[in-house]
XYZ file of C-alpha atoms in Angstrom:
373
model
C 116.822 66.207 113.347
C 114.847 69.119 110.891
C 117.562 72.133 111.570
C 115.299 74.980 112.627
C 116.182 77.753 111.212
C 114.909 81.178 112.904
C 112.303 82.843 111.476
C 114.023 85.997 110.901
C 115.611 83.661 107.742
C 111.863 84.203 105.921
C 110.603 85.817 103.591
C 107.202 87.309 105.194
C 105.692 86.842 101.339
C 106.327 83.251 101.450
C 107.825 82.873 104.296
C 109.973 80.723 102.672
C 114.030 81.385 103.523
C 115.361 84.035 101.813
C 118.194 83.058 98.790
C 118.424 87.392 98.478
C 117.279 89.392 101.112
C 116.428 93.068 100.540
C 115.506 96.669 102.551
C 112.463 97.655 101.540
C 112.387 101.470 101.923
C 109.562 100.912 104.661
C 112.429 99.213 106.712
C 111.727 95.577 106.947
C 113.756 92.518 104.403
C 111.974 90.343 101.914
C 113.118 88.264 99.354
C 113.408 89.941 95.954
C 111.863 87.525 94.315
C 108.539 87.770 95.826
C 109.050 91.441 96.942
C 110.077 92.388 93.228
C 106.352 90.649 91.885
C 105.129 92.114 94.856
C 105.401 95.306 93.483
C 105.423 94.711 89.554
C 101.047 93.725 90.393
C 101.239 98.172 90.998
C 101.173 97.542 94.406
C 102.569 100.654 95.955
C 103.479 100.014 99.841
C 104.769 97.791 102.591
C 103.280 94.390 102.599
C 103.727 94.280 106.353
C 102.900 98.072 107.707
C 100.261 98.983 104.446
C 102.754 102.235 104.827
C 102.899 103.894 101.149
C 106.256 104.059 98.781
C 107.982 106.024 96.493
C 107.070 105.161 92.628
C 110.451 103.862 92.247
C 111.298 102.178 96.025
C 114.908 101.375 96.202
C 115.700 97.512 97.294
C 119.151 97.380 99.274
C 120.251 93.520 99.302
C 121.182 92.592 103.243
C 124.058 91.394 102.750
C 124.971 90.863 106.400
C 121.659 88.518 106.619
C 122.067 86.995 103.548
C 126.185 85.922 105.263
C 124.129 84.271 108.033
C 121.386 82.017 106.721
C 124.320 81.373 104.498
C 126.756 80.270 107.214
C 123.957 78.626 109.296
C 124.913 75.385 110.402
C 122.626 72.925 107.118
C 122.335 68.769 107.932
C 124.864 66.244 106.429
C 123.556 64.853 102.928
C 123.511 61.620 104.765
C 121.293 63.409 107.204
C 119.054 65.138 105.216
C 118.525 62.190 102.741
C 118.348 60.096 105.592
C 115.108 63.338 107.010
C 113.779 64.084 103.859
C 113.405 58.991 102.886
C 111.980 58.732 106.895
C 109.410 61.777 105.594
C 108.197 60.414 102.591
C 107.714 56.667 104.775
C 105.532 59.024 107.326
C 103.594 60.098 104.630
C 102.977 56.996 103.290
C 102.024 55.290 105.925
C 100.314 57.676 107.568
C 96.885 59.156 106.009
C 95.102 56.407 106.253
C 95.016 55.752 110.284
C 95.353 59.805 110.836
C 91.766 60.017 108.782
C 89.897 57.439 110.946
C 90.594 58.731 113.921
C 88.531 61.609 112.189
C 86.177 58.770 111.878
C 86.342 57.062 115.008
C 83.486 57.881 117.123
C 85.864 57.381 119.956
C 88.585 59.915 118.843
C 88.807 62.571 121.396
C 88.908 66.333 119.744
C 92.310 65.581 121.500
C 93.158 63.507 119.328
C 91.075 64.570 115.640
C 92.704 68.322 116.342
C 95.853 66.383 116.294
C 94.773 64.662 112.970
C 94.169 67.927 111.139
C 97.178 68.680 112.122
C 99.310 66.177 111.157
C 96.442 65.994 107.672
C 97.859 69.944 106.443
C 101.156 69.864 106.962
C 101.510 67.444 105.034
C 99.026 68.083 102.865
C 100.700 72.383 103.025
C 103.153 71.871 99.568
C 102.901 67.738 98.947
C 100.244 67.622 95.544
C 100.981 63.161 95.921
C 99.792 64.065 99.520
C 96.914 65.807 98.726
C 96.196 63.555 95.946
C 96.445 60.883 97.954
C 93.970 61.682 100.109
C 90.845 63.062 97.968
C 91.320 59.660 96.420
C 91.946 57.888 100.626
C 88.124 59.186 99.596
C 89.251 62.131 103.191
C 87.222 64.697 102.135
C 83.943 62.679 103.647
C 85.517 63.129 107.382
C 87.102 66.007 106.848
C 82.946 67.993 105.386
C 81.718 66.536 108.908
C 84.755 68.231 111.332
C 83.121 71.566 109.359
C 79.623 70.657 109.781
C 81.008 70.650 113.807
C 80.306 72.746 116.557
C 83.421 72.747 117.957
C 85.570 76.223 116.257
C 89.024 74.822 116.714
C 87.426 72.090 114.652
C 86.517 73.754 112.470
C 88.760 75.602 111.898
C 91.451 73.115 111.264
C 89.133 71.204 109.014
C 88.298 74.589 106.518
C 92.861 74.646 106.405
C 93.047 70.780 105.711
C 89.732 71.805 102.344
C 91.384 74.978 101.760
C 95.627 72.918 100.780
C 93.046 70.612 99.351
C 91.937 73.391 97.126
C 95.302 73.827 95.790
C 95.004 71.080 92.266
C 92.709 72.220 90.377
C 91.349 68.576 89.802
C 89.940 68.793 93.620
C 88.503 71.641 93.248
C 85.394 70.019 90.634
C 85.473 67.593 92.792
C 85.781 69.063 96.462
C 82.150 71.431 95.283
C 80.975 67.535 93.693
C 81.133 65.609 97.211
C 79.420 68.819 98.964
C 81.390 71.460 100.088
C 79.409 74.776 98.550
C 76.232 73.099 101.673
C 79.245 73.208 104.625
C 81.122 76.463 102.783
C 77.830 78.353 103.533
C 76.350 78.086 105.897
C 80.099 78.445 107.689
C 79.442 81.409 106.370
C 75.890 82.371 108.379
C 77.017 81.454 111.649
C 81.545 80.586 111.923
C 83.405 81.551 114.080
C 84.868 84.788 112.246
C 88.298 83.186 111.976
C 85.963 79.933 109.940
C 84.084 81.890 108.651
C 87.101 83.883 106.515
C 88.384 80.402 105.951
C 84.703 79.684 104.371
C 84.881 82.877 102.063
C 88.421 82.585 101.214
C 87.453 78.144 99.764
C 85.073 80.223 97.803
C 88.254 82.518 96.333
C 89.736 79.131 96.166
C 87.856 77.065 94.392
C 86.398 80.150 91.582
C 89.559 79.706 90.305
C 87.739 76.974 87.599
C 85.419 78.604 85.683
C 82.678 75.848 86.243
C 82.362 76.336 89.977
C 82.205 80.354 88.842
C 78.362 78.928 88.200
C 77.579 76.349 91.136
C 78.779 78.873 93.746
C 76.615 81.409 92.455
C 73.496 79.952 91.950
C 73.666 78.077 94.735
C 70.483 79.156 97.544
C 72.188 81.659 99.965
C 75.955 81.733 98.814
C 76.318 85.020 97.325
C 73.621 86.053 100.482
C 75.809 85.292 103.036
C 79.237 86.909 101.053
C 77.358 89.870 100.964
C 76.095 89.868 104.404
C 80.087 89.180 105.319
C 80.846 92.020 103.918
C 78.469 93.960 105.409
C 78.656 92.755 109.447
C 82.348 90.771 109.325
C 85.314 92.439 110.777
C 88.735 93.123 108.961
C 89.956 89.988 108.032
C 86.778 88.936 106.920
C 85.541 91.482 104.993
C 88.699 91.428 103.163
C 87.647 87.561 102.502
C 83.949 88.774 101.572
C 85.199 90.953 99.141
C 88.232 88.423 97.037
C 86.099 85.850 97.133
C 82.661 88.253 95.635
C 85.255 89.244 92.775
C 85.907 86.025 91.781
C 82.265 84.781 91.715
C 82.651 87.888 90.588
C 83.628 87.538 87.167
C 81.138 85.390 85.496
C 79.168 88.149 84.544
C 75.380 85.641 85.525
C 76.696 86.476 89.163
C 76.655 90.422 89.303
C 72.799 90.454 88.791
C 72.830 88.585 92.085
C 75.523 90.177 93.308
C 73.713 93.138 92.801
C 70.421 92.091 94.370
C 71.637 90.915 97.501
C 72.561 94.230 97.926
C 76.026 94.731 97.480
C 77.147 98.147 95.152
C 75.410 100.469 98.959
C 77.802 97.985 100.749
C 80.843 97.606 99.240
C 80.802 101.825 98.050
C 81.119 101.807 101.555
C 83.080 99.482 102.617
C 85.605 101.515 99.523
C 85.341 104.862 101.304
C 86.989 103.436 104.153
C 90.274 101.600 102.464
C 88.745 98.735 101.819
C 90.456 98.418 97.809
C 89.133 95.631 97.216
C 86.022 96.294 97.805
C 87.307 99.508 94.243
C 87.755 96.004 91.852
C 83.439 94.420 93.128
C 82.720 97.751 91.916
C 84.625 97.430 88.516
C 82.528 94.551 87.916
C 79.555 94.531 88.944
C 79.890 98.147 86.636
C 79.810 96.390 84.291
C 76.206 95.806 84.213
C 73.360 97.134 84.439
C 71.340 96.790 87.140
C 74.560 97.557 88.522
C 75.275 101.580 87.534
C 71.509 102.220 87.607
C 72.724 100.820 91.769
C 75.851 103.268 91.729
C 73.460 105.733 90.307
C 70.698 105.452 92.433
C 74.313 106.473 96.228
C 74.876 109.755 96.649
C 78.753 110.397 96.900
C 79.499 106.911 94.686
C 81.820 109.514 92.620
C 83.051 111.478 94.729
C 84.410 108.000 96.896
C 85.668 106.419 94.002
C 87.644 110.328 92.816
C 89.273 109.663 96.490
C 90.431 106.602 95.842
C 92.312 107.578 92.405
C 93.384 110.093 94.469
C 94.663 108.636 97.346
C 95.311 105.694 96.342
C 97.454 102.137 95.014
C 98.372 101.447 91.040
C 95.540 98.486 91.705
C 93.004 100.965 93.409
C 93.066 103.580 90.708
C 92.616 101.411 88.061
C 89.629 100.063 89.688
C 88.401 103.343 89.878
C 88.738 104.835 86.339
C 87.081 101.085 85.011
C 84.673 102.024 87.343
C 83.879 105.574 86.482
C 83.998 104.425 82.472
C 81.450 102.293 82.832
C 79.526 105.044 84.862
C 79.969 107.709 82.632
C 79.911 105.468 79.848
C 76.097 104.801 80.088
C 75.236 107.798 81.720
C 75.336 111.351 80.744
C 74.278 112.908 84.890
C 77.399 110.575 86.101
C 79.452 112.521 82.788
C 78.462 116.033 84.804
C 79.071 114.086 88.380
C 82.276 112.768 87.310
C 83.879 116.485 85.819
C 83.141 118.784 89.032
C 84.317 116.163 90.678
C 87.433 117.181 88.590
C 88.062 113.751 86.654
C 89.231 115.063 84.011
C 91.634 116.636 85.874
C 92.874 113.767 87.557
C 93.348 111.501 84.400
C 95.066 114.615 83.003
C 97.813 114.183 85.230
C 97.129 110.102 85.089
C 97.988 109.346 80.898
C 101.363 109.432 81.765
C 101.893 107.016 84.679
C 104.067 104.250 84.889
C 101.125 100.987 84.693
C 99.519 100.512 80.786
C 96.377 99.862 81.663
C 95.952 103.381 83.906
C 97.319 105.341 81.095
C 94.171 103.683 78.508
C 91.799 103.884 81.064
C 92.851 107.462 81.724
C 92.827 108.218 78.255
C 89.278 106.098 77.486
C 88.135 108.330 80.333
C 89.284 110.991 78.621
C 87.318 110.599 76.059
C 84.244 109.601 77.848
C 83.982 113.104 78.717
C 84.459 114.750 76.966
C 81.608 113.910 74.960
C 84.044 111.736 71.873
C 81.942 108.619 72.927
C 78.276 108.815 74.544
C-alpha cells in the first residue's frame, strides 16, 4: 500500500512533497524552488495569506520539517517497484471500462462520478494516459457530461477536460470536438464552481495561438467572460480576468472585449484590488477603442495611480503600461496623470529592482515631459 504523507509535508504551491522546505517571513513554509519562482516573477505577497512581504524576503531553511520528511517511513525498493507495476497495469486496463460507464444509459450518477474521479486522478500527471484517453474517444463522452444539469458531474467532467488540455496537441483537438460551445454554455448557466472551471478551461485552450482567434470569434464567448467578470464572485472574477488576458493577447479580441463592455467593469474591479484586471487593461489600452473607453471613465487615472502606490510588482508594471498607452495618445490624459502625481511616482520607480518597471517608468516620464507625444 502506498505511503500516505502528511499534508504538512507538501508545498502549498505545487502540492508535492518538499525537498528543501524554507520559511517565508509570513511564517508559512514552501519548497524553495517553488517560492523562489513566485518571488522571481515579481510577487511580493505570501501565496497563502496574500499579506505583503519585504522587498527582499529572506528564506529560512526549515531544518526540523526537512528532517521529518527525510526520516518518514518510505516503501522498500521492492514494494515501490510492485506498486509501480500495479499502477501501470491499472492505467492500461481501466480507461475503456471507465469511459463506458460514462456512456452507458444504465450507469448511476454515483458510478459516473466515481469513474470521473478515477480518470481525473490517472490523467492529472500522466501525459501517456491523457494521450490514451484522447485516442480512445473519451472526449466526446466527457463533453456530454459537461452538458449535464447535475453540478457535481459537470464540475468533474470539466476538471477532466482541463487535465486533457495540459498537452498542446490536445488543445486544438478539444476545440475541434466542440469544447468551446459547451464551455460557453457553462459560463452562461453553470454553478459557480463550474463557471470558474470553464473560464480556466478557456485560459488553457488559449495557450495555443490558433485557439485565441477561434475562441474570440465564437458567439458569446468573450461576452460570457465579461458577464462573469461583472456578476461572479471572487474566484469566478479572477478566472474570467485570467481568461480574458490570455484571449486578448490576440489583437482582434481586444476590440471584441471592449465592445462587450469590459473596460468599465475591469476598472471597477481593479479599484477593488483584483490586479489581474489591470493586466487586461494593459492589453486593451493597446487598441484605440479601449483607450477611448478608459478616457470616458471618470477616475480611471486615479485608480491606476492607486495601483502604482499600493500594488504588487506585476500590478505596478501593468498600471504603468496602461498609463503609457493612454498618455502617449492623449494630451488630456497626460494632464490628468500629472495632476495625480504620476511624474513623481515614476521618478521613484526608475530605481526599482524590476527591469520592466524601470523601463516603463522611464518611458512614461518622457511622455509626460512631452519628449514623446
